Coordinates of C-alpha atoms in Angstrom, one line a residue:
X1 CA -36.6 -21.5 41.8
X2 CA -37.5 -17.9 42.6
X3 CA -38.8 -15.5 40.0
X4 CA -35.7 -13.9 38.5
X5 CA -35.0 -10.2 38.2
X6 CA -34.1 -9.6 34.5
X7 CA -32.0 -6.8 33.2
X8 CA -32.1 -6.1 29.4
X9 CA -28.9 -4.4 28.2
X10 CA -29.3 -2.2 25.2
X11 CA -26.2 -0.4 23.7
X12 CA -27.3 2.7 21.7
X13 CA -25.6 5.0 19.3
X14 CA -27.6 7.6 17.3
X15 CA -30.8 5.7 17.7
X16 CA -33.3 8.6 18.2
X17 CA -35.5 7.3 15.4
X18 CA -36.1 3.9 17.1
X19 CA -35.1 3.9 20.8
X20 CA -38.4 5.1 22.1
X21 CA -40.4 2.6 20.1
X22 CA -37.9 -0.2 21.2
X23 CA -38.3 0.7 24.9
X24 CA -42.0 0.7 24.8
X25 CA -42.2 -2.6 22.9
X26 CA -39.8 -4.2 25.4
X27 CA -42.0 -2.9 28.3
X28 CA -44.9 -4.6 26.6
X29 CA -42.9 -7.9 26.6
X30 CA -42.1 -7.2 30.3
X31 CA -45.8 -6.8 31.1
X32 CA -46.6 -10.2 29.5
X33 CA -43.6 -11.9 31.3
X34 CA -44.6 -10.4 34.7
X35 CA -48.2 -11.5 34.3
X36 CA -47.0 -15.1 33.6
X37 CA -44.6 -14.9 36.6
X38 CA -41.6 -15.4 34.4
X39 CA -39.8 -12.3 35.7
X40 CA -39.9 -10.2 38.8
X41 CA -41.5 -6.7 39.1
X42 CA -38.0 -5.4 39.8
X43 CA -36.9 -6.3 36.2
X44 CA -35.7 -3.4 34.2
X45 CA -34.1 -2.2 30.9
X46 CA -30.6 -0.7 31.0
X47 CA -29.6 1.6 28.1
X48 CA -26.0 2.6 27.3
X49 CA -25.7 5.7 25.1
X50 CA -22.4 5.1 23.4
X51 CA -21.5 8.7 22.4
X52 CA -24.6 9.5 20.4
X53 CA -24.7 12.8 18.4
X54 CA -28.5 13.0 18.3
X55 CA -31.3 13.0 20.9
X56 CA -30.9 9.4 21.9
X57 CA -29.9 10.2 25.5
X58 CA -32.7 12.8 25.9
X59 CA -35.3 10.1 24.8
X60 CA -33.8 7.6 27.2
X61 CA -34.1 10.1 30.1
X62 CA -37.7 10.8 29.0
X63 CA -38.6 7.2 29.2
X64 CA -36.7 7.0 32.5
X65 CA -39.1 9.6 34.0
X66 CA -42.2 8.1 32.3
X67 CA -41.5 4.5 33.3
X68 CA -39.8 5.1 36.6
X69 CA -37.8 2.1 37.7
X70 CA -38.3 0.2 34.5
X71 CA -35.9 2.1 32.3
X72 CA -32.4 3.1 33.5
X73 CA -29.2 4.0 31.7
X74 CA -25.8 5.6 31.4
X75 CA -24.3 8.0 28.9
X76 CA -20.7 7.7 27.8
X77 CA -18.5 10.8 27.5
X78 CA -17.7 9.6 23.9
X79 CA -18.0 6.6 21.6
X80 CA -16.2 3.7 23.1
X81 CA -17.6 0.9 20.9
X82 CA -20.3 -1.7 21.0
X83 CA -18.4 -4.3 23.0
X84 CA -17.4 -1.9 25.8
X85 CA -21.0 -0.6 25.8
X86 CA -22.3 -4.1 26.4
X87 CA -19.7 -4.7 29.1
X88 CA -20.6 -1.5 30.8
X89 CA -24.2 -2.4 30.7
X90 CA -23.5 -5.7 32.4
X91 CA -21.2 -4.2 35.1
X92 CA -23.1 -1.0 35.8
X93 CA -26.6 -2.6 36.0
X94 CA -25.3 -5.3 38.4
X95 CA -25.7 -2.8 41.3
X96 CA -29.4 -3.4 41.0
X97 CA -28.9 -7.1 41.7
X98 CA -30.5 -8.8 38.6
X99 CA -30.4 -12.6 38.4
X100 CA -29.8 -12.6 34.7
X101 CA -29.1 -10.3 31.8
X102 CA -30.1 -10.3 28.2
X103 CA -28.1 -8.1 25.7
X104 CA -30.2 -6.8 22.7
X105 CA -29.6 -4.4 19.8
X106 CA -31.5 -1.1 19.9
X107 CA -32.9 -1.5 16.4
X108 CA -35.0 -4.5 17.6
X109 CA -34.1 -6.6 14.6
X110 CA -33.4 -9.5 17.0
X111 CA -36.7 -11.0 17.9
X112 CA -37.8 -9.7 21.3
X113 CA -40.5 -12.4 21.4
X114 CA -37.8 -15.0 22.0
X115 CA -37.0 -13.5 25.4
X116 CA -39.4 -15.9 27.1
X117 CA -37.5 -18.8 25.5
X118 CA -34.2 -17.5 26.8
X119 CA -35.7 -17.4 30.3
X120 CA -37.0 -20.9 29.9
X121 CA -33.5 -22.1 29.1
X122 CA -32.2 -20.2 32.1
X123 CA -34.8 -21.8 34.4
X124 CA -33.7 -25.2 33.1
X125 CA -30.2 -24.5 34.4
X126 CA -28.3 -22.8 31.5
X127 CA -26.0 -20.0 32.7
X128 CA -25.3 -18.7 29.1
X129 CA -27.9 -18.8 26.4
X130 CA -26.7 -17.8 22.9
X131 CA -29.1 -16.3 20.4
X132 CA -28.4 -17.8 16.9
X133 CA -29.8 -16.4 13.6
X134 CA -31.6 -18.9 11.5
X135 CA -30.3 -17.3 8.3
X136 CA -28.9 -14.1 6.8
X137 CA -31.6 -13.3 4.3
X138 CA -31.9 -9.7 5.5
X139 CA -28.2 -9.1 4.9
X140 CA -26.8 -7.7 1.6
X141 CA -24.4 -9.8 -0.5
X142 CA -21.2 -8.3 0.9
X143 CA -22.2 -8.4 4.6
X144 CA -23.6 -11.9 4.3
X145 CA -20.5 -13.4 2.7
X146 CA -18.0 -11.4 4.7
X147 CA -19.7 -12.6 8.0
X148 CA -19.7 -16.2 6.8
X149 CA -16.0 -15.8 5.9
X150 CA -15.3 -14.4 9.3
X151 CA -16.8 -17.3 11.2
X152 CA -14.9 -19.8 9.0
X153 CA -11.6 -17.9 9.5
X154 CA -12.1 -17.8 13.2
X155 CA -12.7 -21.6 13.4
X156 CA -9.6 -22.2 11.2
X157 CA -7.6 -20.1 13.6
X158 CA -8.8 -22.2 16.5
X159 CA -11.3 -19.8 18.0
X160 CA -14.5 -21.6 19.1
X161 CA -17.4 -19.4 17.8
X162 CA -21.0 -20.4 17.1
X163 CA -21.9 -19.5 13.6
X164 CA -24.4 -16.7 13.2
X165 CA -24.3 -15.7 16.9
X166 CA -24.2 -11.9 17.4
X167 CA -24.6 -10.3 20.8
X168 CA -28.1 -11.5 21.5
X169 CA -27.5 -13.6 24.6
X170 CA -28.6 -14.3 28.2
X171 CA -26.0 -14.6 31.0
X172 CA -26.5 -15.2 34.7
X173 CA -25.2 -13.1 37.5
X174 CA -22.6 -15.8 38.2
X175 CA -21.2 -15.4 34.7
X176 CA -21.0 -11.6 35.0
X177 CA -19.2 -11.9 38.3
X178 CA -16.7 -14.3 36.6
X179 CA -16.3 -11.8 33.8
X180 CA -14.9 -9.2 36.2
X181 CA -11.8 -11.4 36.5
X182 CA -10.9 -10.6 32.9
X183 CA -8.9 -7.3 32.9
X184 CA -8.5 -6.9 29.1
X185 CA -9.2 -3.4 27.8
X186 CA -10.4 -4.7 24.5
X187 CA -12.7 -7.7 24.9
X188 CA -14.2 -9.8 22.2
X189 CA -17.3 -10.9 24.1
X190 CA -18.5 -13.5 21.6
X191 CA -15.2 -15.4 22.2
X192 CA -15.0 -14.6 25.9
X193 CA -18.4 -16.2 26.8
X194 CA -17.4 -19.4 25.0
X195 CA -14.2 -19.5 27.1
X196 CA -15.9 -19.2 30.5
X197 CA -17.3 -22.6 30.7
X198 CA -20.7 -22.9 32.5
X199 CA -23.7 -24.7 31.1
X200 CA -24.8 -23.3 27.7
X201 CA -27.9 -23.5 25.5
X202 CA -29.1 -21.9 22.3
X203 CA -32.2 -20.0 21.1
X204 CA -32.8 -19.7 17.3
X205 CA -34.5 -16.6 15.9
X206 CA -35.3 -14.8 12.7
X207 CA -33.9 -11.3 12.1
X208 CA -36.5 -8.6 11.4
X209 CA -36.3 -5.4 9.4
X210 CA -35.2 -2.3 11.3
X211 CA -38.1 -0.3 12.6
X212 CA -36.3 3.0 11.6
X213 CA -32.9 4.4 10.9
X214 CA -29.8 2.7 9.5
X215 CA -27.3 0.3 11.0
X216 CA -24.3 1.9 12.6
X217 CA -22.1 -1.0 11.7
X218 CA -20.1 -0.2 8.6
X219 CA -17.3 -2.1 6.9
X220 CA -14.6 -0.5 9.1
X221 CA -16.4 -1.2 12.4
X222 CA -17.0 -4.8 11.3
X223 CA -13.4 -5.2 10.2
X224 CA -12.1 -3.8 13.5
X225 CA -14.3 -6.2 15.4
X226 CA -12.9 -9.1 13.3
X227 CA -9.3 -8.0 13.9
X228 CA -9.9 -7.6 17.6
X229 CA -11.5 -11.1 17.8
X230 CA -8.5 -12.7 15.9
X231 CA -5.8 -11.0 17.9
X232 CA -7.5 -11.6 21.2
X233 CA -8.0 -15.3 20.8
X234 CA -5.4 -16.8 18.4
X235 CA -1.7 -16.7 17.8
X236 CA -2.0 -18.7 14.6
X237 CA -1.3 -15.6 12.4
X238 CA 2.0 -15.2 14.3
X239 CA 2.9 -18.8 13.6
X240 CA 2.0 -18.3 10.0
X241 CA 4.5 -15.4 9.8
X242 CA 7.2 -17.7 11.3
X243 CA 6.5 -20.6 8.9
X244 CA 6.3 -18.3 5.9
X245 CA 9.6 -16.7 6.9
X246 CA 11.1 -20.2 7.1
X247 CA 9.8 -21.2 3.7
X248 CA 11.0 -18.0 2.1
X249 CA 14.5 -18.5 3.6
X250 CA 14.7 -22.0 2.2
X251 CA 13.5 -20.8 -1.2
X252 CA 16.0 -18.0 -1.3
X253 CA 18.8 -20.4 -0.3
X254 CA 17.8 -22.8 -3.1
X255 CA 17.9 -19.9 -5.6
X256 CA 21.3 -18.9 -4.4
X257 CA 22.7 -22.4 -4.6
X258 CA 21.3 -22.7 -8.2
X259 CA 23.0 -19.4 -9.2
X260 CA 26.4 -20.5 -7.8
X261 CA 26.2 -23.8 -9.6
X262 CA 25.3 -22.0 -12.9
X263 CA 28.3 -19.7 -12.4
X264 CA 30.8 -22.5 -11.6
X265 CA 29.7 -24.5 -14.7
X266 CA 29.9 -21.4 -16.9
X267 CA 26.4 -21.4 -17.9
X268 CA 25.2 -18.1 -19.4
X269 CA 22.6 -16.5 -17.3
X270 CA 20.1 -14.4 -19.4
X271 CA 19.1 -11.3 -17.4
X272 CA 15.5 -11.6 -16.5
X273 CA 14.5 -8.2 -15.1
X274 CA 10.7 -9.2 -15.3
X275 CA 11.3 -12.2 -13.0
X276 CA 13.3 -10.1 -10.6
X277 CA 10.7 -7.3 -10.4
X278 CA 7.9 -9.8 -9.8
X279 CA 9.9 -11.7 -7.2
X280 CA 10.9 -8.5 -5.4
X281 CA 7.3 -7.3 -5.4
X282 CA 6.0 -10.6 -4.1
X283 CA 8.6 -10.8 -1.4
X284 CA 8.1 -7.2 -0.4
X285 CA 4.3 -7.7 -0.2
X286 CA 4.8 -10.7 2.1
X287 CA 7.2 -8.7 4.3
X288 CA 4.7 -5.9 4.6
X289 CA 1.9 -8.4 5.4
X290 CA 4.0 -10.0 8.1
X291 CA 5.0 -6.7 9.7
X292 CA 1.3 -5.7 9.7
X293 CA 0.3 -8.9 11.5
X294 CA 3.0 -8.4 14.1
X295 CA 1.9 -4.8 14.4
X296 CA -1.6 -5.7 15.2
X297 CA -0.5 -7.9 18.1
X298 CA 1.9 -5.2 19.3
X299 CA -1.0 -2.7 19.1
X300 CA -3.1 -5.0 21.3
X301 CA -0.3 -5.2 23.8
X302 CA 0.1 -1.4 23.7
X303 CA -3.6 -0.9 24.5
X304 CA -3.5 -3.4 27.4
X305 CA -0.3 -2.2 29.0
X306 CA -1.6 1.4 29.3
X307 CA -4.6 0.0 31.4
X308 CA -6.8 3.0 30.6
X309 CA -10.5 2.9 31.6
X310 CA -12.7 0.8 29.3
X311 CA -15.3 3.5 29.3
X312 CA -16.1 6.9 31.0
X313 CA -19.6 7.6 32.2
X314 CA -20.7 11.2 31.8
X315 CA -24.3 10.9 33.1
X316 CA -26.7 8.4 34.6
X317 CA -30.4 7.9 34.7
X318 CA -31.5 5.7 37.7

């Protein structure tokens, strides 16, 4: 097997405090891998500035000039989101003909020393290698438990996701070529790569503390990612709405029959305004929940039907 050309894909947003350190550290890893004939001299790092409001892009361009050929990148015209940034990195860097790609967070919390192990799995025939966290000790209470709940929910809904896998993964050029056949505007990559087939393997790593800055993932971005993952890969919520509506219809019919029987037999019915209010509130809440679930799916259809570009590139650094 010939020495592979590796492209490391790094989505960035407001990472001026860490991006220069990250790139220099990854180039040190490159140097070691090249000396050991693990990767070709043509290997490179490809950064995607996802609408940063600081000097992230200027620092990427600085490194592009300083390490000519080893650091490349593109700048989005605005923020398009982490998943589209990774997708753009895979597609736009493919023009340089890499044999494999590894996506990695800009904060370097994912252990860059494991890159050699990813490549070893690739050399042994794996086309997709998933990076799996050993634990979530570095996460706060809310993030840790919400993440675990998300993976459990996705599995219940029939979506095959590997627990504690983020977007630290290696994919081969064949996988990226296959990915081009998926025209969705909003792609949930953790689910897509599980759907593609191909030989898979796993690398386990420990999460480190951030070198600098703060995470750009807040509750709303994580919630949006979860909703996108659910609506992209499962129709179980829609079936839940159907079943729930059927159950509520039967319950309402039973209550109606009971009321008619009481009336015919002349039983006195004590007005129970509390029961009525509680029942109406419960049923109203269920209806709003069901409408919201249906709305999420309609929203996904609306986004896909428009077929707008997944991202817009404002500037490049070759």
